XYZ file of C-alpha atoms in Angstrom:
529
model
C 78.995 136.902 96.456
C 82.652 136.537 95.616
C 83.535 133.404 93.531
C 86.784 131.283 93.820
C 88.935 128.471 92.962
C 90.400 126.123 95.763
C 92.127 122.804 93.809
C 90.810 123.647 90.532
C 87.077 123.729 91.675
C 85.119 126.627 91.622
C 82.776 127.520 93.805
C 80.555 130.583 95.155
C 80.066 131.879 98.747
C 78.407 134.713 101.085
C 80.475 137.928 101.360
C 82.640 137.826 104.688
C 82.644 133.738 104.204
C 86.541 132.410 105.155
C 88.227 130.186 102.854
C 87.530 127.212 105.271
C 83.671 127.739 104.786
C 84.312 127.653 100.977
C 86.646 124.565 101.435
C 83.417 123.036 103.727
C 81.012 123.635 100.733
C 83.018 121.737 98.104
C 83.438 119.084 100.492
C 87.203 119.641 101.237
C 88.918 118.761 104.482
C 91.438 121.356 105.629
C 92.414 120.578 108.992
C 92.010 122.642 112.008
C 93.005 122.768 115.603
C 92.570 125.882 117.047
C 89.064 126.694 115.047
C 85.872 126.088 116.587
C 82.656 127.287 114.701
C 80.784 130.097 115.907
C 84.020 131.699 117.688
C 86.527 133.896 116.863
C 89.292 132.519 114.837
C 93.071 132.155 117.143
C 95.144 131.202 113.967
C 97.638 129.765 116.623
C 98.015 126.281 115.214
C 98.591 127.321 111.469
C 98.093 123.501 110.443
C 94.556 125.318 108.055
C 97.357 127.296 106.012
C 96.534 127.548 102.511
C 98.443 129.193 99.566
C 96.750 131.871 97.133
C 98.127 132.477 93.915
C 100.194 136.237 93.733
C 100.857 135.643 97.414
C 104.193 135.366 98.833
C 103.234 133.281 102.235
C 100.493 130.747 103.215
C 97.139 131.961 104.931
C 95.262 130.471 107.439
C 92.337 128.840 105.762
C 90.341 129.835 109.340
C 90.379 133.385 108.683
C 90.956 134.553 105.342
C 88.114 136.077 103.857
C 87.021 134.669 100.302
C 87.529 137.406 97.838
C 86.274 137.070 94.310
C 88.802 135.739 91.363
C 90.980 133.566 94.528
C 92.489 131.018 93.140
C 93.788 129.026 96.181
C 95.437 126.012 96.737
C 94.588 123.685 99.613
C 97.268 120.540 98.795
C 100.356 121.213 97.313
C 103.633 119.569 98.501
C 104.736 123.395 99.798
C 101.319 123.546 101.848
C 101.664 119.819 103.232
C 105.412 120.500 104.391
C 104.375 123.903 106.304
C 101.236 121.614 107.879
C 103.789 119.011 108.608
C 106.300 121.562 110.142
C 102.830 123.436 112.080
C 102.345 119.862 113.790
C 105.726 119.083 114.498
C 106.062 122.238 116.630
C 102.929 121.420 118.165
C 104.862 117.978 119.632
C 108.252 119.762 120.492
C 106.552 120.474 123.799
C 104.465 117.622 124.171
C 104.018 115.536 127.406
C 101.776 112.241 126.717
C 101.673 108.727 125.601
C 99.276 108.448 122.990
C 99.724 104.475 123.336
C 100.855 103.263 126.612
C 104.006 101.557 127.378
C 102.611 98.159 127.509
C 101.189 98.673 123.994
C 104.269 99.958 122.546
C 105.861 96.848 123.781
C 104.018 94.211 123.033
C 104.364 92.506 119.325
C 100.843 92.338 118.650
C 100.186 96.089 120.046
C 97.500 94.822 121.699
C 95.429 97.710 123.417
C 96.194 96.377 126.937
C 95.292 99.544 128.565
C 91.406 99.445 127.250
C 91.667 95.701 128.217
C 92.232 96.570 131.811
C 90.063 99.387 132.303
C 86.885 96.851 130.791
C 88.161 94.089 133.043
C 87.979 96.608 136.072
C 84.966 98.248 135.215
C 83.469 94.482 134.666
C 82.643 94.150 131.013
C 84.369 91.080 130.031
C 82.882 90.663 126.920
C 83.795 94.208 124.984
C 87.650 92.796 126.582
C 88.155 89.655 125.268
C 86.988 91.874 122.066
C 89.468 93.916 122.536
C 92.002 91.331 122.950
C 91.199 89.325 120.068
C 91.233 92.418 117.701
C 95.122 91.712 117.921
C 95.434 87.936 119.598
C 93.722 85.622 118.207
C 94.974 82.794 121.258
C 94.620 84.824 124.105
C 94.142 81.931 126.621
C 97.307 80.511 125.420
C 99.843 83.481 125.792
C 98.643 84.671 128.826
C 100.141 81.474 129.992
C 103.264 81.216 127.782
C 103.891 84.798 126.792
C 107.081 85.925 128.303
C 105.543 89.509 128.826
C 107.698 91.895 127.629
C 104.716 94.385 128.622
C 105.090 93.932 131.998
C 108.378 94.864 131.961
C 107.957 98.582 131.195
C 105.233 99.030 132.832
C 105.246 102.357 134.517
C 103.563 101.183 138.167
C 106.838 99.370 138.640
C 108.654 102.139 139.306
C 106.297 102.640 142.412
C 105.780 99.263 143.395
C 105.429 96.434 140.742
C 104.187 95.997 137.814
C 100.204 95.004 136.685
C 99.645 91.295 135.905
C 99.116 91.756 132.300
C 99.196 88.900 131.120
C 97.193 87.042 134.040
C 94.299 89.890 133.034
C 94.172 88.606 129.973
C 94.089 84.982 130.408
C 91.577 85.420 132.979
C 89.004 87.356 130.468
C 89.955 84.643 127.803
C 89.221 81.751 130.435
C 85.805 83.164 131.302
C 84.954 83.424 127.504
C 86.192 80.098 126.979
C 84.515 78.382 129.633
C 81.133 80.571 128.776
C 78.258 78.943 126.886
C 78.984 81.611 124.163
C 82.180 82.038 123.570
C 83.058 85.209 121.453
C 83.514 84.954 117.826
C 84.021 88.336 115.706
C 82.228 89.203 112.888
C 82.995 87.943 109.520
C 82.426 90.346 106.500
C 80.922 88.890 103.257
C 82.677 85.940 101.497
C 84.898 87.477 98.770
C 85.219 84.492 96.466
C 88.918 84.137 97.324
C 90.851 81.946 98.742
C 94.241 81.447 101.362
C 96.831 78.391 101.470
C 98.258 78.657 105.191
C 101.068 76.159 105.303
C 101.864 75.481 108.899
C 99.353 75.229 111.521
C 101.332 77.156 114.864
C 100.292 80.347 116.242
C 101.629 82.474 113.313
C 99.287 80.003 110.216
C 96.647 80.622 113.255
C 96.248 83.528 113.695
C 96.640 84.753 109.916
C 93.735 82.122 109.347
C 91.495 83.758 112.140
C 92.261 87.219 110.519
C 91.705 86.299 106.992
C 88.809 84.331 107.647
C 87.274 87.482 109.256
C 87.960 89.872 105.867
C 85.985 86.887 103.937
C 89.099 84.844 102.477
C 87.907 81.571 102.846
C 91.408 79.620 104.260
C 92.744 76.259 104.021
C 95.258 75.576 106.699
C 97.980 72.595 105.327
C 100.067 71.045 108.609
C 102.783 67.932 108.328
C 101.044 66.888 111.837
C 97.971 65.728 111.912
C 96.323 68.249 114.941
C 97.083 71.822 114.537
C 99.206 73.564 116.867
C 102.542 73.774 115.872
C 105.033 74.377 118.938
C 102.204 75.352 120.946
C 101.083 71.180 120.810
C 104.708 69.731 120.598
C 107.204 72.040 122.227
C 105.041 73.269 125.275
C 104.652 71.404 128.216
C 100.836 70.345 129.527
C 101.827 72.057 132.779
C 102.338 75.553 130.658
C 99.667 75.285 128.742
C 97.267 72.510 129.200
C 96.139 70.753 125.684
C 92.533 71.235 126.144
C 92.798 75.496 126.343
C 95.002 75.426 123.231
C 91.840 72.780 121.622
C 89.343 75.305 122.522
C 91.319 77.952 121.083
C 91.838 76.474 117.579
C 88.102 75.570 118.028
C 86.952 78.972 117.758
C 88.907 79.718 115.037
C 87.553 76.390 112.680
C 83.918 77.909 114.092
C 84.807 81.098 111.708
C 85.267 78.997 108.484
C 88.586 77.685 108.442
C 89.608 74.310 107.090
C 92.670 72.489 108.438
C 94.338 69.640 106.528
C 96.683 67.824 108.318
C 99.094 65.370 107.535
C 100.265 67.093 104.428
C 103.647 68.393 104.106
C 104.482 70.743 101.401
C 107.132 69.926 99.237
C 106.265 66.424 98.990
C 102.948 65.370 99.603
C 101.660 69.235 97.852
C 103.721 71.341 95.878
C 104.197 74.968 95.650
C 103.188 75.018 92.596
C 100.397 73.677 93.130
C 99.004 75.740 96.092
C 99.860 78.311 93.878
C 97.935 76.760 91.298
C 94.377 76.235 93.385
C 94.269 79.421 95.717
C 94.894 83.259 95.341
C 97.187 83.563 97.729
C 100.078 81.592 99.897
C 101.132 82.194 103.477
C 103.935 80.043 104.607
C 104.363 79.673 108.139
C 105.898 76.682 108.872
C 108.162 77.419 112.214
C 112.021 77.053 111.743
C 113.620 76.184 109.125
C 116.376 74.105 108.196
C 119.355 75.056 105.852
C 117.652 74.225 102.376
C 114.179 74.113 103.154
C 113.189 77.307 101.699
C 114.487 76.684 98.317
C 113.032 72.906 98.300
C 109.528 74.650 98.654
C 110.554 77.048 95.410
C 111.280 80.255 98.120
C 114.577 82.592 98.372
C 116.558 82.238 101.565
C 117.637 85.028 103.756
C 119.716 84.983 106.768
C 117.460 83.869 109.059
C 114.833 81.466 106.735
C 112.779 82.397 104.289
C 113.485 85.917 102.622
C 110.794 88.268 102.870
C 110.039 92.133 102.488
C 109.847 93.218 106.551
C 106.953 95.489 106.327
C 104.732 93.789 103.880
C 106.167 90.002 104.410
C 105.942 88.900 100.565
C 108.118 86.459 99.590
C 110.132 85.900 96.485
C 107.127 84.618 94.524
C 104.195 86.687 93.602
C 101.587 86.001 95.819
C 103.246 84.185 98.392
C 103.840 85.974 102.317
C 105.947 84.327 104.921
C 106.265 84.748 108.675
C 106.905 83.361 111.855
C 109.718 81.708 112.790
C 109.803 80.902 109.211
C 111.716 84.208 108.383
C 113.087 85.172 112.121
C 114.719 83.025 114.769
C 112.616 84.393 118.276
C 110.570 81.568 118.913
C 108.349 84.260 121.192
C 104.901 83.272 120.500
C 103.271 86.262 120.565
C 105.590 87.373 118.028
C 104.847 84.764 116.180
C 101.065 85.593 116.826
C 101.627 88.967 115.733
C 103.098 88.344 112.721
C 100.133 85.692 111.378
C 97.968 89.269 112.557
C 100.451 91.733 110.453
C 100.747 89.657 107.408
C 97.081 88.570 107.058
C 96.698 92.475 106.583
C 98.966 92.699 103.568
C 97.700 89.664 102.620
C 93.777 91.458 102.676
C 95.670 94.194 100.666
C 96.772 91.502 97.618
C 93.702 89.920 97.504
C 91.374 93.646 96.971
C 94.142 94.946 94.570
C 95.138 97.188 96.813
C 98.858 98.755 96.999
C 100.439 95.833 99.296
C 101.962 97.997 101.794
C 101.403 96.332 105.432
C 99.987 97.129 108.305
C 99.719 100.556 109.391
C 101.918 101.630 112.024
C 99.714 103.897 114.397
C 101.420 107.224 115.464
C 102.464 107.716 118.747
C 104.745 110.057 121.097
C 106.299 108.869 124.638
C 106.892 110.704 127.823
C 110.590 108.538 127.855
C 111.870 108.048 131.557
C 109.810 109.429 134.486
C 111.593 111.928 136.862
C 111.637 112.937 140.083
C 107.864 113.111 141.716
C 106.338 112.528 137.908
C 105.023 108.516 138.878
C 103.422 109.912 142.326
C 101.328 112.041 139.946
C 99.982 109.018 137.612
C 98.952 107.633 141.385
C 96.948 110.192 141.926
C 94.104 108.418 140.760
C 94.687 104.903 140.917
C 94.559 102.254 143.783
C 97.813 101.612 146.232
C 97.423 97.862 146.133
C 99.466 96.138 146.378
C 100.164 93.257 142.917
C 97.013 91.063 143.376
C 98.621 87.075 144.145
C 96.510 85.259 141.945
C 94.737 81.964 144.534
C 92.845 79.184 142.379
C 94.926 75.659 141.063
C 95.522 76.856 137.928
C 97.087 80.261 138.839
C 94.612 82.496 137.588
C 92.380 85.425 139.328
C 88.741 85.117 140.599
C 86.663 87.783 139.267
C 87.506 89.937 142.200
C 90.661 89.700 142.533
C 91.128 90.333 138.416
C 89.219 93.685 138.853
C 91.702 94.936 141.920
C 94.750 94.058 139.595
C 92.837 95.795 137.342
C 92.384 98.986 139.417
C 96.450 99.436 139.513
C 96.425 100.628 136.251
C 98.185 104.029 135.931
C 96.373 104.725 132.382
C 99.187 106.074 131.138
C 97.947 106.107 127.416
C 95.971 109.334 126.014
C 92.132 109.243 127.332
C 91.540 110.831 124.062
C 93.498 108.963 121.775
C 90.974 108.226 119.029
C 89.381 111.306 118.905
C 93.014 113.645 119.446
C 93.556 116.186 116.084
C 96.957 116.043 116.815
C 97.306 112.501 116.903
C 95.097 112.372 113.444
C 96.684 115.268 111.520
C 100.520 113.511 112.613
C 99.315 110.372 111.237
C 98.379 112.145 107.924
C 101.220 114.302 107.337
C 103.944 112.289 108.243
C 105.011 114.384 111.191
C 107.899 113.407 113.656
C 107.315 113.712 117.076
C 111.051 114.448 118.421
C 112.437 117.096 115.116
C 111.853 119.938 117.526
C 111.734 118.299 120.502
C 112.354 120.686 123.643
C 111.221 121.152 127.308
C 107.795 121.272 128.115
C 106.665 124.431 129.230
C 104.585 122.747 131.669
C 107.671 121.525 133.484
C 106.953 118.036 132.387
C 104.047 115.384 133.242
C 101.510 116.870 135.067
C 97.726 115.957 136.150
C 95.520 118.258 137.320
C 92.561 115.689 138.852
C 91.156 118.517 141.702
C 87.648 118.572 138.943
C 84.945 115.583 139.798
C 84.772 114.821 136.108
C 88.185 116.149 134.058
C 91.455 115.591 134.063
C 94.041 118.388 132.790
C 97.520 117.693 131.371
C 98.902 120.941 130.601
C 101.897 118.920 128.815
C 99.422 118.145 125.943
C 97.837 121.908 125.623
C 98.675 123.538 122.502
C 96.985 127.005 123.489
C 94.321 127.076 121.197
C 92.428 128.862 124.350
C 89.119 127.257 123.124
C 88.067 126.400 126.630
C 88.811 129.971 127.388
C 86.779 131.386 125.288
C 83.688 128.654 125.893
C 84.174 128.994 129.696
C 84.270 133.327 128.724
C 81.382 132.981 126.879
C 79.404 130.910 129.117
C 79.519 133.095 131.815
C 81.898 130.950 134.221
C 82.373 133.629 137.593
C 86.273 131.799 137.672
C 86.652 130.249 134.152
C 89.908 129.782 132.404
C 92.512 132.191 130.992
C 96.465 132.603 129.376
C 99.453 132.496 132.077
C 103.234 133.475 131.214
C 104.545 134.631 128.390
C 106.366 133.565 124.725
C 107.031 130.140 124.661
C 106.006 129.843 128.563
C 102.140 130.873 128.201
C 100.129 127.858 129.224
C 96.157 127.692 129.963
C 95.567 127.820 133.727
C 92.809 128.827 136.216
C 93.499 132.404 137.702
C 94.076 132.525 141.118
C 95.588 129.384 141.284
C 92.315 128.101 142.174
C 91.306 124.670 141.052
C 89.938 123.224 138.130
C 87.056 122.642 139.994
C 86.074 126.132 140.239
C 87.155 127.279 136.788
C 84.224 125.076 135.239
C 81.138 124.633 136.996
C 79.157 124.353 134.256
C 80.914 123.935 130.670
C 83.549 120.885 131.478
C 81.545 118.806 129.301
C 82.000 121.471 126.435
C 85.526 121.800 127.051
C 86.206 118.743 127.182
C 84.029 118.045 123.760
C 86.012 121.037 121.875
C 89.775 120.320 123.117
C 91.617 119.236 120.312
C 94.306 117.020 122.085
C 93.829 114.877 125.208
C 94.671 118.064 127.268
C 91.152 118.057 128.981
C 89.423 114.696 129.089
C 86.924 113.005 131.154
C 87.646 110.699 133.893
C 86.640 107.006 133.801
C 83.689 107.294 136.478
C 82.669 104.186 135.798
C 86.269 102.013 136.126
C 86.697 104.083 139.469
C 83.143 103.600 140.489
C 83.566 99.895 140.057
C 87.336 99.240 141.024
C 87.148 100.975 144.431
């Protein structure tokens, strides 16, 4: 039973054991793509490579046998680079969105893609969820937002584009007008405590997100309802007063105090809110030239000065945002940035290394060509864009979930549970360093099975279905096509997908590291048609 080092910690295996199984007993994670347990290793990937002392090159951790006296090392920079390198080859010839479009545009990266498929499929209440993870006033910018999401969305190039924003005001409406509205979960009270100064959408929503990481918040406005611009620079035909009360409601029902009629500076000091809580946010909407310094802040170009990524200010303790530091007066920028900079703010408060919000990793298919949008139709509705009927311009139920059906879902169906997405997050890797052309001839969806989708653009020939499908016993099954840098995984014959699994989709789908193979949404389809 050979003994070995990996790290610096020793530890003692079977005879023929791999390096990864000796890794797996000391509770290491090496990462693997192409490695499935109980199969043959493909060392294709190479994102398991390892170095062992006296030994020129790396190893894969997948298939090296263990020998006694090893002294391996699992994470050193030279080992993270060649792992970062290993991945970033793996996305030269990528085809796939792991975030749609719509996400990617939005300033709150709200996960409007999930939203829509829950609205079709009827399950309001994991939506407005979903919405609120990243808005807390839903109901108001699906009325005021001027939807930059809409504007890339890809079903315009075929007809027009989904009513975004109507979808989501229609699943905040329903919640609003419910008789139990939804109110997240609020983690134990930390014995902390946030001064928000300004009560618009930005002091808002960093309130509703603070209050929820158990910061217990005190919001200071000069007016005496909260609001902001959303009260006083809105008309009541935009956004009628009584959805924007409801919304604020829902966020004093988590915990948070408002004090209004106080302006900082005068009636309450800096110094003071300094003095009495842990932490400042100051969110007070534009600024004029001097205001920053008479509250005790620096000035930058545009308001207050702050660091962009983790919005501290010039005093310790003290964040900014909103049109405090930035002149866009969007409000679901300014919604976005109360989200963003309650995060750092969470990350002052723990002791934690204030660094922001993390920015999620994510590749784009770019500009569609020729023929590529009639493929993300091939499994969506034709509809035409749903014209919404009641007074107040919003969708019944009905016709919300055949908007809802037009959804191209161009983001990853596997984009929580993709290795490729997880290890590029971890090393760093860029998506576009050795960008090429796909060998798959671009973006292509293979929809003949009853239950999986294929996108060769997102196969990294690992062959793992291959050798499940092999191993199964499949009469058609799966197998390698073309050669070098053109071999792709296909079914032989040009026969259909269909015929290639019979029996072990499920399994392929379970074991494919990427969103190559994925399930359909039966459900959405089941309910949208």
């Amino acid at each position: 039973m050979p003994k070995l080092t990996i790290d610096e910690r020793e530890v003692i295996v079977d005879d023929g054991a791999t390096i990864l199984d000796a890794a797996k007993k000391l509770g290491l994670e090496i990462p693997t793509m192409c490695f499935l347990e109980g199969y043959e290793p493909a060392t294709s990937c190479m994102v398991c490579v390892v170095k062992i002392d006296g030994s020129d090159s790396l190893v894969p951790a997948c298939a090296t046998i263990a020998q006694d006296g090893m002294r391996v090392w699992s994470d050193s920079e030279e080992v993270h680079q060649a792992r970062k390198a290993a991945l970033e080859l793996l996305l030269s010839d990528h085809v796939g969105d792991c975030m749609g479009p719509c996400q990617v545009a939005c300033p709150a990266h709200m996960n409007i893609p999930l939203m829509i498929r829950q609205i079709a499929a009827g399950q309001l209440r994991d939506a407005v969820a979903t919405i609120k993870k990243d808005i807390a006033l839903p109901a108001v910018l699906g009325r005021i937002c001027p939807k930059p999401c809409e504007r890339v969305c890809r079903r315009a190039v075929f007809d027009e584009a989904v009513s975004i924003c109507l979808l989501k005001q229609y699943v905040a409406d329903v919640d609003l007008q419910s008789t139990d509205p939804y109110l997240p979960d609020c983690k134990s009270r930390r014995n902390k405590c946030v001064a928000i100064v300004g009560a618009g959408p930005t002091g808002l929503a960093a309130a509703y997100y603070l209050q929820q990481e158990g910061y217990d918040c005190t919001v200071v406005d000069e007016h005496e309802e909260p609001g902001g611009m959303l009260r006083h620079a809105v008309s009541e035909q935009e956004l009628p007063k009584d959805v924007l009360d409801k919304e604020i409601s829902l966020i004093k029902k988590l915990g948070v105090t408002f004090q209004g009629s106080t302006r900082v500076g005068t009636a309450l000091s800096m110094e003071k809110l300094r003095r009495d809580f842990d932490a400042v946010f100051v969110a007070v909407g534009e600024l004029k030239p001097g205001d920053a310094e008479s509250i005790g802040l620096q000035a930058g170009p545009d308001g207050i000065a702050i660091d962009a990524k983790t919005y501290e200010a010039s005093l310790p303790g003290v964040f900014a945002g909103g049109d405090a530091v930035r002149k866009r007066r969007l409000a679901v920028r300014a919604v976005a940035d109360g989200r963003e900079a309650a995060a750092a703010i969470s990350q002052y408060l723990s002791g934690q290394a204030v660094t922001g919000p993390v920015k999620p990793f994510n590749t784009r298919i770019g500009k569609l060509r020729e023929g590529e949008i009639e493929r993300f139709m091939a499994c969506v509705s034709e509809a035409q864009r749903v014209t919404p009927s009641q007074k107040d311009g919003g969708f019944t139920e009905a016709q919300a979930r055949q908007e809802a059906a037009r959804c191209l879902h161009c983001d990853c169906r596997k984009a929580e549970s993709c290795k490729l997405r997880q290890y590029a997050q971890e090393y760093g890797a860029r998506p576009s360093r050795y960008k090429g052309e796909s060998a798959c001839g671009g973006f292509v969806q293979c929809v003949q099975h009853p239950d999986v989708i294929y996108e060769p653009g997102k196969c990294i020939d690992c062959g793992l279905c291959i050798k499940i499908a092999a191993e199964a016993g499949e009469e058609l099954g799966l197998t390698f096509i073309g050669r070098g840098f053109d071999v792709r995984v296909a079914v032989p014959f040009d026969r259909s997908m269909a015929d290639a699994l019979r029996h072990t989709a499920n399994q392929c789908v379970a074991a494919c590291p990427t969103g190559a193979l994925a399930l359909k949404d039966t459900t959405w389809a089941a309910n949208s048609s």
